[in-house]
XYZ file of N, CA and C in Angstrom:
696
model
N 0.842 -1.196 0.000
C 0.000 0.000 0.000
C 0.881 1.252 0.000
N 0.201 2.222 -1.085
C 0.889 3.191 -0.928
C 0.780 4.147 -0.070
N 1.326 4.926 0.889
C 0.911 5.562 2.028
C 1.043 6.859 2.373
N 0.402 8.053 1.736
C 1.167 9.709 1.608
C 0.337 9.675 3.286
N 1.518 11.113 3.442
C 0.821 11.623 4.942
C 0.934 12.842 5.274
N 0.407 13.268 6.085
C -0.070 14.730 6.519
C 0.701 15.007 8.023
N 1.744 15.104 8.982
C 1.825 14.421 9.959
C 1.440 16.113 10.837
N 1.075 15.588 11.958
C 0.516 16.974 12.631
C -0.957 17.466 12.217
N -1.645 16.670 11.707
C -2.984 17.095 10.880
C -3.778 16.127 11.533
N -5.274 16.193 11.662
C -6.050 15.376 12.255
C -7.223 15.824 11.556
N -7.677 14.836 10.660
C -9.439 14.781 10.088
C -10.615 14.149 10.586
N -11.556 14.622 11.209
C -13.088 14.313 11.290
C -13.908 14.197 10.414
N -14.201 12.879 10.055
C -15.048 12.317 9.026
C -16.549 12.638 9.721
N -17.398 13.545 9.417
C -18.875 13.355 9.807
C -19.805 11.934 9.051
N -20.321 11.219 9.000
C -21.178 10.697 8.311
C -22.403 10.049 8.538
N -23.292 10.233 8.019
C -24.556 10.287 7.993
C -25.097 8.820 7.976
N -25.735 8.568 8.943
C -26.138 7.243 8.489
C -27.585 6.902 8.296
N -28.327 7.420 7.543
C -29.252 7.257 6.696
C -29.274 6.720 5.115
N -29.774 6.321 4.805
C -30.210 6.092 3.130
C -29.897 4.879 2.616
N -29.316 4.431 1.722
C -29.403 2.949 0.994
C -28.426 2.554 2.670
N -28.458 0.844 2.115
C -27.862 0.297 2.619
C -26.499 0.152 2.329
N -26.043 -0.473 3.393
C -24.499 -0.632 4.034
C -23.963 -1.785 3.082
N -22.997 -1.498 2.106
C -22.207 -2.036 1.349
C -21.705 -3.624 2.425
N -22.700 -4.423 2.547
C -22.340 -5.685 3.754
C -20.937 -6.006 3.363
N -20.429 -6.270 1.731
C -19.280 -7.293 1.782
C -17.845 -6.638 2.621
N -18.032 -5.132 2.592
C -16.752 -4.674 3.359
C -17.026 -4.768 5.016
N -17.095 -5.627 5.291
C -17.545 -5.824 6.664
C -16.658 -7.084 7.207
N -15.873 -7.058 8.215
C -15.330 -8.193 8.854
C -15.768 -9.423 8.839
N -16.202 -10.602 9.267
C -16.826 -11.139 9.757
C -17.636 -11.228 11.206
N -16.046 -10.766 11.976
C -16.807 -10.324 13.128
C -17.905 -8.978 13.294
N -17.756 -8.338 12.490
C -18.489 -6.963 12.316
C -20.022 -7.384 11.987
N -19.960 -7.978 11.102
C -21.215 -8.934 10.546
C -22.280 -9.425 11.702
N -21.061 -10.595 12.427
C -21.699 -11.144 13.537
C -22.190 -10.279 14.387
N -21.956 -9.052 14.705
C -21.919 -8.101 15.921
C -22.958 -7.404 15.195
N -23.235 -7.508 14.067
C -24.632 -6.702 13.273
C -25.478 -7.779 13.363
N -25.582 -8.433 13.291
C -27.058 -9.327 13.371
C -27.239 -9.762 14.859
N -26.183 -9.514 15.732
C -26.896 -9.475 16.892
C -27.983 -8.259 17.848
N -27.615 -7.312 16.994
C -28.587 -6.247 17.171
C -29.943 -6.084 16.745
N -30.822 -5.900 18.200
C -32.437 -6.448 18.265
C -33.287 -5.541 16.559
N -32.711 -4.142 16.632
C -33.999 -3.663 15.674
C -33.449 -3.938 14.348
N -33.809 -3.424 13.373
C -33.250 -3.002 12.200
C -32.402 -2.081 12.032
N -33.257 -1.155 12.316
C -32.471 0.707 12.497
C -31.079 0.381 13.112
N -30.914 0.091 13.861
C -29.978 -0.594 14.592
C -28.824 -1.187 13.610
N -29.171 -2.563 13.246
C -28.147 -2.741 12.229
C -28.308 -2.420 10.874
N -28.950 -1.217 10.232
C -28.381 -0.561 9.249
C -27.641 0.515 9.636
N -27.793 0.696 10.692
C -27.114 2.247 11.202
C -25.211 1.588 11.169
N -25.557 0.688 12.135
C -24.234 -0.348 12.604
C -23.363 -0.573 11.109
N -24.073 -0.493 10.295
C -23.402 -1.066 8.865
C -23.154 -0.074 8.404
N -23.751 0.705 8.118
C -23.029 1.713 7.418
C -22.084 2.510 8.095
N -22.196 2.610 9.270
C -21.352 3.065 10.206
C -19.758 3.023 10.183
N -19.818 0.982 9.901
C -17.771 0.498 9.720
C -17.889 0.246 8.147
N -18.620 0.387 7.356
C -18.371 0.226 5.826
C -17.818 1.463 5.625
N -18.131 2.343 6.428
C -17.919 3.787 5.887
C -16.477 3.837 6.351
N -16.480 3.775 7.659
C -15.135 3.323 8.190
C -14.043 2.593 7.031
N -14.111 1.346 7.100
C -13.587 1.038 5.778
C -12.965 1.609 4.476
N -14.206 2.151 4.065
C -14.028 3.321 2.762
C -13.747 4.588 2.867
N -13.242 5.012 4.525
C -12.162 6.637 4.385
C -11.305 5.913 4.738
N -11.070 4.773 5.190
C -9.535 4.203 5.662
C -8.991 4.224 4.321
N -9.253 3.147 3.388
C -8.702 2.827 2.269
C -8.259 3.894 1.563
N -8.953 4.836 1.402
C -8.897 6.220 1.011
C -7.704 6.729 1.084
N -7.196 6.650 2.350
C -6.331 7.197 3.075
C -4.896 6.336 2.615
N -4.998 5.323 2.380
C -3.881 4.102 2.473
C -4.434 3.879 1.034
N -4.499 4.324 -0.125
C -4.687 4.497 -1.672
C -4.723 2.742 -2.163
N -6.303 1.991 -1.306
C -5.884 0.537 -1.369
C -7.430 0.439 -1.265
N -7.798 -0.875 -1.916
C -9.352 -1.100 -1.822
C -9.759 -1.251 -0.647
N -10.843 -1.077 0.006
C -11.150 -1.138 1.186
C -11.386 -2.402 1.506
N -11.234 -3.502 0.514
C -11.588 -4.644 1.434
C -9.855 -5.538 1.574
N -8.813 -4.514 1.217
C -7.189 -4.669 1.860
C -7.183 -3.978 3.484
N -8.282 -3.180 3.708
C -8.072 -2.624 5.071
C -7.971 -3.897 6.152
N -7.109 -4.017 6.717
C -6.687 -4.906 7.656
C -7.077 -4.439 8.950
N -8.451 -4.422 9.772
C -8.191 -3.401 11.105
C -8.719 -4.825 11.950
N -7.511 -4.262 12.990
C -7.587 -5.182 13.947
C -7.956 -3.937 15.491
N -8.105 -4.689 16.490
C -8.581 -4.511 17.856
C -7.336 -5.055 18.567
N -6.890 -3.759 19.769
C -5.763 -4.719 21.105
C -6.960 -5.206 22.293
N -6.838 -5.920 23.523
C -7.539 -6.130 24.024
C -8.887 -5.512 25.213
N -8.509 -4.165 24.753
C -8.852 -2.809 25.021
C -10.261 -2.190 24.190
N -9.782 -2.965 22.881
C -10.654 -2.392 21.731
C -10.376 -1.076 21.374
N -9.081 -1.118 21.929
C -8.512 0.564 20.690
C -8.078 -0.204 19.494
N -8.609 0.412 18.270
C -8.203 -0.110 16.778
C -7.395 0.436 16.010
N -6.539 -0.366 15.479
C -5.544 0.104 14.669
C -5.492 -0.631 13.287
N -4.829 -0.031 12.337
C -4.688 -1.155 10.717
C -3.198 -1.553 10.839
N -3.400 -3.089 10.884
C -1.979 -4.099 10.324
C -0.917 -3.066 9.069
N -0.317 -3.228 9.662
C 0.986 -2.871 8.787
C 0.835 -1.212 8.530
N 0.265 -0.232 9.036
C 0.242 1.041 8.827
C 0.082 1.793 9.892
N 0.846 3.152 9.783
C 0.864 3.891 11.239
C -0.482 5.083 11.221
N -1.543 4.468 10.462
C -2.909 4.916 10.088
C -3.612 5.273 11.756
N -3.321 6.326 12.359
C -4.674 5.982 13.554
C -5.946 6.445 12.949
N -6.956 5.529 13.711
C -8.517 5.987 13.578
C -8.868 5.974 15.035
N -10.411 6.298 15.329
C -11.358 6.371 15.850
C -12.649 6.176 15.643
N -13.303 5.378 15.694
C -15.341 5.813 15.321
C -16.459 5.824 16.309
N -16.499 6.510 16.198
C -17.838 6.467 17.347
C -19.462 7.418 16.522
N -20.437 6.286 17.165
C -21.900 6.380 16.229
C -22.895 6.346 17.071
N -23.815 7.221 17.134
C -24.943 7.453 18.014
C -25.962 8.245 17.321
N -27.300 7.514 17.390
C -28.369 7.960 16.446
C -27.794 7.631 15.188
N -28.495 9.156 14.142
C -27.919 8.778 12.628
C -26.366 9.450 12.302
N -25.424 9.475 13.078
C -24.726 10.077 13.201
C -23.387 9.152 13.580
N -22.174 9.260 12.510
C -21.296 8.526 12.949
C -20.035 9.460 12.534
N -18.506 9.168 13.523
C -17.372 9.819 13.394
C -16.550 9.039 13.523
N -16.015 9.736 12.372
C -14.594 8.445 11.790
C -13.580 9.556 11.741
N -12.186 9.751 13.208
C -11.201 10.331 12.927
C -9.974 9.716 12.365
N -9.294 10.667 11.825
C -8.165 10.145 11.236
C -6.593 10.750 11.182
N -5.572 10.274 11.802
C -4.119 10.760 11.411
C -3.186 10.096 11.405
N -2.042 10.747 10.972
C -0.836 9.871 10.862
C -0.114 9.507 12.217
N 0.475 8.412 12.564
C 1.252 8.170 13.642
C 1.056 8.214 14.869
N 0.080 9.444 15.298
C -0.448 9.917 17.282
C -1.567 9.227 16.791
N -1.717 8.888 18.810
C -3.098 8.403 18.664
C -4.198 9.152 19.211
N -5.487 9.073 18.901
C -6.705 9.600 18.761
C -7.678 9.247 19.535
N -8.466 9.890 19.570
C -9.644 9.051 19.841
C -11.247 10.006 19.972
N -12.374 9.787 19.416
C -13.340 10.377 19.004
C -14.616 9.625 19.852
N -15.466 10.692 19.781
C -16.914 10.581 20.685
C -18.089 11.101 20.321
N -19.036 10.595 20.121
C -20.563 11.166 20.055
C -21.657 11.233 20.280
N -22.803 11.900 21.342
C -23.828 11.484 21.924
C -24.769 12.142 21.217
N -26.145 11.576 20.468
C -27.354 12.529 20.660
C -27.773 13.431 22.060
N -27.929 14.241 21.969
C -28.708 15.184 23.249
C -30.005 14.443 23.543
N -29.887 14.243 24.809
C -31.461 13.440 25.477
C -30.719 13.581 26.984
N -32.080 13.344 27.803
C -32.061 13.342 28.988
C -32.131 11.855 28.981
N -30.621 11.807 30.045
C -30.661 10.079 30.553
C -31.378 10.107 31.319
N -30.832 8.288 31.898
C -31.768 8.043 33.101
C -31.089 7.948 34.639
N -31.589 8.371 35.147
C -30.687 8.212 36.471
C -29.586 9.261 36.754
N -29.570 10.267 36.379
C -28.535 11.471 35.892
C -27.942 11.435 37.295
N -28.293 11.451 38.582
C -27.996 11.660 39.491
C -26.916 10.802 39.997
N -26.983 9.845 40.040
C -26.386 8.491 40.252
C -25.187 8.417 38.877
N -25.031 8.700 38.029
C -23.992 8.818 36.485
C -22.997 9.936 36.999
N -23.803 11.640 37.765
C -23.215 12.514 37.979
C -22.245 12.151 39.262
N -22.542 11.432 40.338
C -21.725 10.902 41.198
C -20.843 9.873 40.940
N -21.441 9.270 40.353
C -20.397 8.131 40.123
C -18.625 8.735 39.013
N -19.169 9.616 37.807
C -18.604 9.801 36.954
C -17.934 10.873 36.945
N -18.147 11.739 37.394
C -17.829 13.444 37.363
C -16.637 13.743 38.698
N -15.796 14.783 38.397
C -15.358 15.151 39.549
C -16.049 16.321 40.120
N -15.661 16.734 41.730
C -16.413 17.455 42.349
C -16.797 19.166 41.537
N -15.441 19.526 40.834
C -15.400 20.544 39.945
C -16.065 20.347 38.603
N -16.286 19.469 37.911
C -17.261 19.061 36.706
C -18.377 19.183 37.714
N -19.021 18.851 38.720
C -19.914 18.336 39.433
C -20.460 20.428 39.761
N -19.937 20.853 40.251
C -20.519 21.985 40.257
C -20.626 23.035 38.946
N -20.009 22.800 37.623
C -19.867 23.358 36.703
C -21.517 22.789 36.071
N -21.837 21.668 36.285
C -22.876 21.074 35.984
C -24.039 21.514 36.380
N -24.217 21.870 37.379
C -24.952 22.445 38.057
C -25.504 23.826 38.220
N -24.046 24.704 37.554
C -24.653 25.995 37.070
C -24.855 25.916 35.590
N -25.007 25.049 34.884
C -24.863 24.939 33.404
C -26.438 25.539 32.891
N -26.706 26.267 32.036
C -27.770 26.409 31.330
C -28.857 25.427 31.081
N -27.960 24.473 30.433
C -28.906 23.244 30.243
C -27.582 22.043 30.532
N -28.226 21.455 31.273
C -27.517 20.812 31.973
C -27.496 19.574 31.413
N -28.331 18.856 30.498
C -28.823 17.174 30.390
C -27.305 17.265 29.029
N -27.653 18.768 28.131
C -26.582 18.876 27.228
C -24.811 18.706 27.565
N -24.764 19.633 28.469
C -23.715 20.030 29.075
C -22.858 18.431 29.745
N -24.237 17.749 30.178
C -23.242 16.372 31.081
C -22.800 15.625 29.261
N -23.957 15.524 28.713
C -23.337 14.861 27.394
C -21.928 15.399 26.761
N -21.491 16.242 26.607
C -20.604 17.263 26.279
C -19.306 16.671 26.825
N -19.675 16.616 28.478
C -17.951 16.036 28.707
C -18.234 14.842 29.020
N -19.332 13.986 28.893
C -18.785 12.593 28.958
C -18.245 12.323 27.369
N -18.773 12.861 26.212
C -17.563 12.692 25.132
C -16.517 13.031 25.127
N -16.169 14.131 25.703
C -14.683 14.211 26.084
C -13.984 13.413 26.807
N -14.699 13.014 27.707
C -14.166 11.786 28.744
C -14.180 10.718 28.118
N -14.721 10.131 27.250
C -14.831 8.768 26.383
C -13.339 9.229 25.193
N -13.837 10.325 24.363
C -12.421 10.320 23.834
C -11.153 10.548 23.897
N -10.970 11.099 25.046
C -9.678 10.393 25.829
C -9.091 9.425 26.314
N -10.168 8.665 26.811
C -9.691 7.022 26.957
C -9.625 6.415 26.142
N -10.350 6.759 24.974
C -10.226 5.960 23.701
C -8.650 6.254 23.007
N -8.199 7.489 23.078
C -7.091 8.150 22.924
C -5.991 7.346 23.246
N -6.014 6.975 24.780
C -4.701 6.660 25.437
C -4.772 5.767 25.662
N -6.346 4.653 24.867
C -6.208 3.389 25.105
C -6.395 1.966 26.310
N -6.975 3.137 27.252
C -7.253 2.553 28.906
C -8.761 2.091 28.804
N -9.680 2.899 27.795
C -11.148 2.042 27.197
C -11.814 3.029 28.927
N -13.167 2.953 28.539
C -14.393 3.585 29.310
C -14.095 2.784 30.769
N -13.607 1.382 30.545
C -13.739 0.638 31.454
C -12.718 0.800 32.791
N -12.047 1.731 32.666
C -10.891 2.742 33.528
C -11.323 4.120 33.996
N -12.234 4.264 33.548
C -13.123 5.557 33.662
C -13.204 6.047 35.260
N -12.879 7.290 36.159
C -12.990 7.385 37.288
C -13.407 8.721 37.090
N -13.901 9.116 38.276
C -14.237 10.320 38.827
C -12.857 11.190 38.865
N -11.538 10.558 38.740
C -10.295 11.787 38.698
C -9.899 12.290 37.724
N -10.949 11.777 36.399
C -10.633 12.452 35.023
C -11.158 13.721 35.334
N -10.659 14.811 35.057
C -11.132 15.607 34.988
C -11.269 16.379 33.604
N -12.291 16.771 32.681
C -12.198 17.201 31.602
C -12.820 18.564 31.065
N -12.649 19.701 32.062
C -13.305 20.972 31.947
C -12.208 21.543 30.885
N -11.353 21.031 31.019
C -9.807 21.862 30.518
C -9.548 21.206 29.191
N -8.882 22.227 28.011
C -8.833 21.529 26.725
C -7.462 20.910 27.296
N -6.684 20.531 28.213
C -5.337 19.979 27.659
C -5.483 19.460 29.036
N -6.727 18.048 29.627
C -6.532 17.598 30.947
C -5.629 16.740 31.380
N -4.855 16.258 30.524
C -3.694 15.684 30.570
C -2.438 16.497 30.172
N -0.962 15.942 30.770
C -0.065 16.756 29.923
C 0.131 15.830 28.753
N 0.525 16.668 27.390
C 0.344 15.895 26.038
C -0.632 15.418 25.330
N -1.988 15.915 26.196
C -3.625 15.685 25.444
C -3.935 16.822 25.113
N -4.761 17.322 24.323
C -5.671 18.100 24.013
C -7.041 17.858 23.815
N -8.041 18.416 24.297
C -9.925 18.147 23.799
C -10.178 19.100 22.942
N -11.382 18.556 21.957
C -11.365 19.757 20.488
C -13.056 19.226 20.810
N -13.887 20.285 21.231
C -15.487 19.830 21.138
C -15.412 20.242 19.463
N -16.640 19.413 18.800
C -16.807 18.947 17.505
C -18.172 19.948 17.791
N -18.445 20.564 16.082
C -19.139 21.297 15.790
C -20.296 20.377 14.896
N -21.628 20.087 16.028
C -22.412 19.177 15.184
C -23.769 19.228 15.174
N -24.404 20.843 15.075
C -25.546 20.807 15.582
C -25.967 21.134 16.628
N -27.572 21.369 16.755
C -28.261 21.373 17.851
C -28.271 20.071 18.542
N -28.672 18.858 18.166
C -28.575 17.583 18.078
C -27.748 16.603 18.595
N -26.549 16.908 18.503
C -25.479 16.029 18.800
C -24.116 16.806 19.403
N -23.339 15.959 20.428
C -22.333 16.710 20.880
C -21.151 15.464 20.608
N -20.051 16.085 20.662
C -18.855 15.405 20.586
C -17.580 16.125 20.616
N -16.508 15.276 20.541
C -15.310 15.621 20.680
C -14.178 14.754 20.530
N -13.059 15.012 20.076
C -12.056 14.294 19.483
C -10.552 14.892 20.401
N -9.915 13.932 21.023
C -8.686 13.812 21.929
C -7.558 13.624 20.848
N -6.695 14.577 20.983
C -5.904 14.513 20.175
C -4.126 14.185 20.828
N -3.391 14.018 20.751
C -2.118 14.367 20.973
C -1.485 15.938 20.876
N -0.725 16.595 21.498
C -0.601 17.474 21.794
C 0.200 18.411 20.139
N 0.874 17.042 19.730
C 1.582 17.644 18.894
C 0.686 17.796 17.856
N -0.506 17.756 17.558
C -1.489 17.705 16.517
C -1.587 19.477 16.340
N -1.804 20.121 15.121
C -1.138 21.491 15.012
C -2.457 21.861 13.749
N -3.418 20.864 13.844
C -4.707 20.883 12.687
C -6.131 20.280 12.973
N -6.391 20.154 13.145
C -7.531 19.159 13.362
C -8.971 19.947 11.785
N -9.336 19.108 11.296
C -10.445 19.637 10.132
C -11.570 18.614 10.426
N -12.596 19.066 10.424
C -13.844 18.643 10.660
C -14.449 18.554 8.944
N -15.073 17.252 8.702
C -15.654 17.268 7.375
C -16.590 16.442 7.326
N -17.471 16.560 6.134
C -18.443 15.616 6.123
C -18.492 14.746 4.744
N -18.944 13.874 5.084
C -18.193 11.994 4.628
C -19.278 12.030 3.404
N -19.656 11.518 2.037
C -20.336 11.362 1.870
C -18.980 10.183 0.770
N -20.030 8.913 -0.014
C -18.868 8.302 -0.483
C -18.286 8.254 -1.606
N -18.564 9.848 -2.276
C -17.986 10.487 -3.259
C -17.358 11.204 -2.657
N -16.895 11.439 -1.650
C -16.135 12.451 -1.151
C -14.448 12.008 -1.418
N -14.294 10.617 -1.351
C -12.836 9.922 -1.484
C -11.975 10.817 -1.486
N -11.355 11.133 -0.506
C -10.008 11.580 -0.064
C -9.045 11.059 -0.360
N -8.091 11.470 -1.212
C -6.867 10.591 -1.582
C -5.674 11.016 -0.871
N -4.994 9.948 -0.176
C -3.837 9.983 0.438
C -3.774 10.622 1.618
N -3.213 11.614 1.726
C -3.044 13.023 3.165
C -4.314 13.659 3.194
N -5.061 13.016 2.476
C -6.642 13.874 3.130
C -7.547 14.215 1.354
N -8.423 15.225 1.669
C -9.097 15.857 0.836
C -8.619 17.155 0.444
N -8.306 17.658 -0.700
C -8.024 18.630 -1.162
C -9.207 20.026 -0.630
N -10.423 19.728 -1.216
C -11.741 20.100 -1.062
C -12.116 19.076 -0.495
N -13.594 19.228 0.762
C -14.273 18.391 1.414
C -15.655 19.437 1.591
N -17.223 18.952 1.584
C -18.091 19.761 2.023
C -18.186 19.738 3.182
N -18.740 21.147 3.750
C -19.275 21.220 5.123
C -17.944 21.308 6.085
N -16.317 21.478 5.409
C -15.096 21.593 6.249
C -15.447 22.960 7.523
N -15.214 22.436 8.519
C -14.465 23.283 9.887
C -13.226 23.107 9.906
N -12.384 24.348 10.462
C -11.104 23.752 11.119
C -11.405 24.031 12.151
N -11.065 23.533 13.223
C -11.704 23.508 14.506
C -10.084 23.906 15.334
N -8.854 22.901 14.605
C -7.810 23.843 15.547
C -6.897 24.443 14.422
């Protein structure tokens, strides 16, 4: 595979997951399996188009058919592609999915529809520190605001690879740089949806775009992309 790169640059794939169906054959096997175990429909067409799409900005990227994309999982479930210093991220909620992308640092991306959970009270103690915990509390709208940094808090662990399942109340994520050598970039997505993408410090770009699968980005990115933000 041939492999151009951008290094210090970081792209946000927006993509939509509505309309025809999910190209099944670029799909793992395990991906497959993990789609038909899902109860509705909506569900696994969303799920499918979700890593097909995945698939088809990877390849993009690595100037190789998408069904050469090799992506494997460590036991963490941070994902990486065999034989390339390709990082990604995806994360999909509602009709709404994000596929980040850069050379060499690693990443990691997040996205919630806006809704009032359940049990907010019991999530806010368990999850938040005492300073998120009162920032919350004077927040405007608050059901938004907790969504807001638990994507930040998800894409940081996804980032550094420790997974949700390390998750404590001492993250603290009010601050764009809550780690030394992290940065948080909230994602520009609407009334609708909140998110955010953890970057490495040395990241000196970050571009927000939206995916459609004529969009094919060749190599170090998209020349032109619709709907581009630069966000850093």
């Amino acid at each position: 595979m041939r492999q151009d790169r951008r290094d210090g640059e970081v792209h946000v794939w927006v993509v939509p997951l509505r309309g025809p169906g999910a190209e099944s054959h670029l799909l793992s096997t395990a991906e497959r399996e993990r789609m038909e175990r899902l109860a509705s429909a909506a569900d696994r067409h969303r799920y499918g188009l979700a890593h097909a799409s995945r698939r088809l900005i990877l390849a993009s990227y690595l100037n190789c058919s998408p069904e050469q994309v090799d992506i494997r999982t460590d036991e963490l479930g941070k994902p990486g592609v065999r034989g390339s210093e390709l990082e990604h991220s995806l994360a999909h909620a509602g009709d709404r999915a994000l596929v980040a992308v850069g050379w060499g640092r690693a990443l990691g991306v997040d996205v919630e529809r806006v809704h009032r959970m359940p049990d907010v009270e019991a999530l806010v103690r368990g999850a938040f520190t005492t300073r998120e915990r009162e920032h919350l509390a004077a927040a405007r709208d608050e059901a938004r605001e907790l969504l807001r940094l638990w994507t930040r808090k998800e894409a940081l662990l996804k980032a550094t690879g420790e997974g949700v399942r390390d998750w404590t109340r001492g993250l603290d994520v009010l601050d764009d740089e809550p780690r030394a050598g992290w940065r948080l970039v909230d994602l520009e997505l609407g009334a609708d949806y909140v998110g955010a993408v953890a970057v490495d410090a040395g990241v000196t770009r970050i571009r927000q775009l939206d995916w459609q699968k004529k969009s094919r980005p060749a190599g170090d990115g998209p020349a032109r992309a619709s709907g581009e933000e630069v966000l850093l």
